[in-house]
Coordinates of C-alpha atoms and ligand atoms in Angstrom, one line a residue:
M8 CA -19.9 -11.6 -59.4
E9 CA -16.2 -11.4 -58.3
F10 CA -14.1 -8.9 -60.1
R11 CA -11.2 -11.4 -60.2
T12 CA -13.5 -13.7 -62.4
L13 CA -14.1 -10.8 -64.8
L14 CA -10.4 -10.1 -64.9
N15 CA -9.6 -13.7 -65.8
R16 CA -12.3 -13.5 -68.5
W17 CA -10.6 -10.4 -69.9
R18 CA -7.3 -12.2 -69.9
E19 CA -8.9 -14.9 -72.1
H20 CA -10.9 -12.8 -74.5
R21 CA -9.3 -9.3 -74.4
R22 CA -12.7 -7.7 -74.6
P23 CA -12.4 -4.6 -72.4
L24 CA -14.6 -4.5 -69.3
V25 CA -17.0 -1.6 -68.8
M26 CA -17.0 0.0 -65.3
G27 CA -20.1 2.1 -64.6
I28 CA -19.6 5.1 -62.3
L29 CA -21.9 5.4 -59.3
N30 CA -21.1 8.6 -57.4
V31 CA -22.8 8.8 -54.1
T32 CA -21.6 12.4 -53.5
P33 CA -23.2 15.8 -53.4
D34 CA -20.4 17.4 -55.5
S35 CA -19.1 15.2 -58.3
F36 CA -18.4 17.1 -61.5
S37 CA -21.1 15.6 -63.7
D38 CA -23.7 13.9 -61.5
G39 CA -23.2 15.3 -58.0
G40 CA -26.2 14.8 -55.7
R41 CA -28.2 12.6 -58.1
Y42 CA -27.6 9.2 -56.4
L43 CA -27.0 10.1 -52.7
A44 CA -30.2 8.2 -51.6
P45 CA -29.5 4.4 -51.7
A46 CA -32.8 3.6 -53.5
R47 CA -31.8 6.1 -56.4
A48 CA -28.3 4.7 -56.4
L49 CA -29.6 1.1 -56.7
A50 CA -32.0 2.1 -59.6
H51 CA -29.1 3.7 -61.4
A52 CA -26.9 0.6 -60.9
Q53 CA -29.7 -1.6 -62.2
R54 CA -29.9 0.6 -65.3
M55 CA -26.1 0.3 -65.9
A56 CA -26.2 -3.4 -65.4
A57 CA -29.1 -3.7 -67.9
D58 CA -27.0 -1.6 -70.3
G59 CA -24.2 -4.1 -70.1
A60 CA -21.9 -2.8 -67.3
D61 CA -19.4 -5.5 -66.0
V62 CA -18.5 -3.6 -62.8
I63 CA -20.1 -0.7 -60.8
D64 CA -17.7 1.7 -59.1
V65 CA -19.2 3.2 -55.9
G66 CA -17.6 6.3 -54.6
G67 CA -18.4 8.6 -51.7
E68 CA -15.7 11.2 -52.0
S69 CA -15.5 13.5 -55.1
T70 CA -12.1 13.6 -56.7
R71 CA -12.9 16.3 -59.2
P72 CA -10.4 19.2 -59.4
G73 CA -10.9 21.5 -56.4
A74 CA -12.9 18.9 -54.3
A75 CA -12.4 19.0 -50.5
P76 CA -11.6 15.9 -48.5
V77 CA -14.6 14.0 -46.9
P78 CA -14.3 12.7 -43.3
E79 CA -14.1 9.0 -42.9
A80 CA -17.5 8.7 -41.0
E81 CA -19.3 10.5 -43.8
E82 CA -17.7 8.5 -46.6
L83 CA -18.7 5.3 -44.7
R84 CA -22.2 6.6 -44.3
R85 CA -22.5 7.3 -48.0
V86 CA -20.9 4.2 -49.4
V87 CA -21.7 1.2 -47.2
P88 CA -25.5 1.2 -47.5
V89 CA -25.2 1.4 -51.3
V90 CA -22.7 -1.4 -51.6
E91 CA -25.0 -3.5 -49.3
A92 CA -28.0 -2.7 -51.5
L93 CA -26.2 -3.6 -54.7
A94 CA -24.9 -6.9 -53.2
E95 CA -28.3 -7.8 -51.9
A96 CA -30.0 -7.1 -55.2
G97 CA -27.8 -9.7 -56.8
L98 CA -27.0 -7.7 -59.9
P99 CA -24.9 -9.6 -62.5
V100 CA -22.0 -7.2 -62.0
A101 CA -18.9 -6.9 -59.8
I102 CA -18.9 -4.1 -57.2
S103 CA -15.9 -1.8 -56.9
V104 CA -15.3 0.7 -54.1
D105 CA -13.6 4.0 -55.1
T106 CA -11.8 5.0 -52.0
S107 CA -8.3 5.7 -50.5
K108 CA -9.4 5.2 -46.8
P109 CA -8.5 1.8 -45.2
A110 CA -11.7 1.8 -43.1
V111 CA -13.9 2.3 -46.2
M112 CA -12.0 -0.4 -48.1
R113 CA -12.6 -2.8 -45.2
A114 CA -16.3 -2.0 -44.7
A115 CA -17.1 -2.0 -48.5
V116 CA -15.4 -5.4 -49.0
E117 CA -17.2 -6.8 -46.0
A118 CA -20.5 -5.5 -47.6
G119 CA -19.7 -7.2 -51.0
A120 CA -17.2 -5.1 -53.0
S121 CA -14.6 -7.2 -54.8
L122 CA -12.3 -4.5 -56.2
V123 CA -10.6 -1.5 -54.5
N124 CA -10.2 1.5 -56.9
D125 CA -7.7 3.8 -55.2
V126 CA -6.8 7.1 -56.9
R127 CA -4.0 7.5 -54.3
A128 CA -2.5 4.1 -55.2
L129 CA -2.5 2.9 -51.6
R130 CA -0.4 5.8 -50.3
V131 CA -2.6 6.7 -47.4
P132 CA -1.1 5.2 -44.1
G133 CA -2.5 1.7 -43.5
A134 CA -3.9 1.3 -47.0
L135 CA -1.2 -1.1 -48.3
E136 CA -1.6 -3.4 -45.2
T137 CA -5.4 -3.2 -45.4
A138 CA -5.6 -4.0 -49.1
A139 CA -3.2 -7.0 -48.6
A140 CA -5.3 -8.3 -45.7
L141 CA -8.5 -8.0 -47.7
G142 CA -7.1 -10.0 -50.6
V143 CA -9.1 -8.4 -53.4
P144 CA -7.8 -6.9 -56.6
V145 CA -6.7 -3.2 -56.5
C146 CA -6.5 -0.5 -59.1
L147 CA -3.5 1.8 -58.5
M148 CA -4.0 5.2 -60.1
H149 CA -1.4 8.0 -60.7
M150 CA -2.2 11.5 -59.4
Q151 CA 0.1 14.4 -59.1
G152 CA -0.8 16.4 -56.0
E153 CA -4.3 16.2 -54.3
P154 CA -7.7 17.0 -55.9
R155 CA -8.0 20.4 -54.2
T156 CA -4.9 21.8 -55.9
M157 CA -3.8 19.3 -58.5
Q158 CA -4.8 21.4 -61.6
A159 CA -3.0 24.6 -60.3
N160 CA 0.3 23.9 -62.1
P161 CA 1.0 20.3 -63.1
V162 CA 4.6 20.0 -64.4
Y163 CA 6.4 16.9 -65.8
R164 CA 9.8 16.4 -67.4
E165 CA 8.4 13.5 -69.5
V166 CA 4.9 12.6 -68.5
V167 CA 4.6 9.0 -69.9
S168 CA 7.8 7.8 -68.3
E169 CA 7.1 9.5 -65.0
V170 CA 3.6 8.1 -64.7
R171 CA 4.8 4.6 -65.7
D172 CA 7.7 4.7 -63.2
F173 CA 5.4 5.9 -60.4
L174 CA 2.9 3.1 -61.1
L175 CA 5.6 0.4 -61.3
E176 CA 7.0 1.7 -58.0
R177 CA 3.5 1.5 -56.4
A178 CA 2.9 -2.0 -57.8
A179 CA 6.3 -3.1 -56.3
A180 CA 5.2 -1.6 -52.9
A181 CA 1.9 -3.4 -53.1
E182 CA 3.5 -6.8 -54.0
A183 CA 6.1 -6.3 -51.1
A184 CA 3.1 -5.8 -48.8
G185 CA 1.6 -9.1 -49.9
L186 CA -0.7 -8.3 -52.8
S187 CA -0.6 -10.7 -55.7
R188 CA 0.8 -9.4 -58.9
G189 CA -2.2 -10.8 -60.8
D190 CA -4.6 -8.7 -58.6
L191 CA -3.1 -5.3 -59.6
L192 CA -4.4 -2.9 -62.2
L193 CA -2.6 0.3 -63.3
D194 CA -4.3 3.6 -64.3
P195 CA -2.6 6.7 -65.6
G196 CA -5.1 8.9 -63.9
F197 CA -6.4 11.1 -66.8
G198 CA -7.1 14.6 -65.5
F199 CA -5.5 14.1 -62.1
G200 CA -2.7 16.8 -62.0
K201 CA -2.4 16.8 -65.8
R202 CA -2.9 19.4 -68.6
L203 CA -4.4 18.5 -71.9
E204 CA -1.0 17.9 -73.5
H205 CA -0.2 15.4 -70.7
N206 CA -3.6 13.6 -71.1
L207 CA -3.2 13.3 -74.8
A208 CA 0.4 12.0 -74.6
L209 CA -0.6 9.4 -72.0
L210 CA -3.4 8.1 -74.2
K211 CA -1.3 8.2 -77.4
S212 CA 1.4 6.1 -75.5
L213 CA -1.0 3.9 -73.5
D214 CA 0.8 0.9 -75.0
R215 CA 3.8 1.7 -72.8
L216 CA 1.7 1.1 -69.8
V217 CA -0.1 -2.0 -71.3
D218 CA 3.4 -3.4 -72.1
T219 CA 4.1 -3.6 -68.3
G220 CA 1.9 -6.7 -68.3
Y221 CA -0.5 -5.3 -65.7
P222 CA -4.1 -4.8 -66.8
V223 CA -4.7 -1.1 -67.5
L224 CA -7.9 0.8 -66.4
V225 CA -8.7 4.2 -67.9
G226 CA -11.2 6.9 -67.0
M227 CA -11.8 9.7 -69.4
S228 CA -15.6 9.9 -69.4
R229 CA -17.0 13.5 -69.6
K230 CA -13.6 14.9 -68.5
R231 CA -12.2 18.3 -69.2
M232 CA -9.8 16.9 -71.8
I233 CA -12.8 16.3 -74.0
G234 CA -14.3 19.7 -73.3
E235 CA -10.9 21.4 -74.1
V236 CA -10.6 19.7 -77.5
L237 CA -14.3 19.9 -78.6
D238 CA -15.3 23.1 -76.7
R239 CA -18.2 21.2 -75.2
P240 CA -19.8 21.5 -71.7
V241 CA -19.8 18.4 -69.5
E242 CA -23.3 17.2 -70.7
Q243 CA -22.2 17.2 -74.3
R244 CA -19.0 15.1 -74.1
L245 CA -20.4 11.6 -75.0
H246 CA -19.2 11.5 -78.6
G247 CA -15.7 12.6 -77.6
G248 CA -15.7 10.1 -74.7
L249 CA -16.7 7.2 -77.0
A250 CA -13.8 8.0 -79.3
L251 CA -11.4 8.0 -76.4
A252 CA -12.8 4.7 -75.1
V253 CA -12.3 3.0 -78.4
I254 CA -8.8 4.3 -78.7
A255 CA -8.0 3.0 -75.2
A256 CA -9.5 -0.4 -76.1
L257 CA -7.5 -0.6 -79.4
K258 CA -4.3 0.1 -77.3
G259 CA -5.1 -2.7 -75.0
A260 CA -6.9 -1.2 -72.0
A261 CA -8.6 -3.9 -69.8
V262 CA -11.2 -1.7 -68.1
V263 CA -12.9 1.5 -69.2
R264 CA -14.6 3.6 -66.5
V265 CA -17.6 5.5 -67.8
H266 CA -20.8 7.4 -67.0
D267 CA -22.6 6.4 -70.3
V268 CA -22.6 2.6 -70.1
G269 CA -24.9 1.6 -73.0
P270 CA -23.2 3.7 -75.7
T271 CA -19.8 2.6 -74.5
V272 CA -20.7 -1.1 -74.5
E273 CA -21.9 -0.8 -78.1
A274 CA -18.8 1.2 -79.3
L275 CA -16.5 -1.3 -77.7
K276 CA -18.4 -4.3 -79.0
M277 CA -18.1 -2.8 -82.5
A278 CA -14.3 -2.3 -82.1
H279 CA -13.9 -5.8 -80.7
A280 CA -15.8 -7.3 -83.7
V281 CA -13.5 -5.5 -86.1
M282 CA -10.3 -6.5 -84.2
T283 CA -11.2 -10.2 -83.9
A284 CA -12.6 -10.5 -87.5
Ligands
9MG319 C1 -12.6 7.9 -59.1 N1 -12.1 8.2 -60.4 C2 -12.3 9.3 -61.1 N2 -11.6 9.3 -62.2 C3 -10.9 8.2 -62.2 C4 -10.1 7.6 -63.1 O1 -9.7 8.2 -64.2 N3 -9.5 6.4 -62.8 C5 -9.9 5.7 -61.7 N4 -9.3 4.5 -61.4 N5 -10.7 6.3 -60.8 C6 -11.2 7.4 -61.0

């Protein structure tokens, strides 16, 4: 399944797509180490597909606050066999690769990925040119700083305008490099160099990003913003995450990136039924 096909389906029906998270990392914040072996990764992807995921996002470098960078060879070693296994299994989902490295983008797309999810919005040298040459849709995410230090002291004058301006500037750079406007998604990057007040303001004003006309992807699943409001540890953030997913959907998000696919699919189906009644 090509991600572009799903995006066109969303343009027609406006039912948000659900992206299941598949971290093939030893150190991600909620599931680090669980799916490093390709067979376990495939089993988890099969479960998410059966639960109704539209897309599976495969990532080999943790971007949690404080995470250290991963060398290119190691990221390739983690990601490529898993993308190959998912593609060979013929699951009824699109495969996305969560990376900022041009070599990983290239190898993953050759192996069967049809979306690049880049938390650095194609700012790594060579990423713009590589993405343009690959010709697949790309998600451009906002991040202030780098994962290792981004939560030390995030500061904004006016977070919604700054994030929106940054993303529009990156979309213009992508289009100038040859990417099609219709292949770009924007993501405010919840938790990436942002305090709780910034995250809440961005979700409250998500329509300002939706109004740009680009499809918007959001990722809030199990994140600290839920823990801060509800005072819950990472394994008890499902209910808060469902509330946030529904709010994002009502505000027009096109894709919701989550760990808990089944409950999210049901919550969004319910919201869609109400909104289209
Ligand atoms: C990889 N990753 C972790 N959190 C994310 C988010 O919020 N958005 C996107 N696009 N990717 C994310």
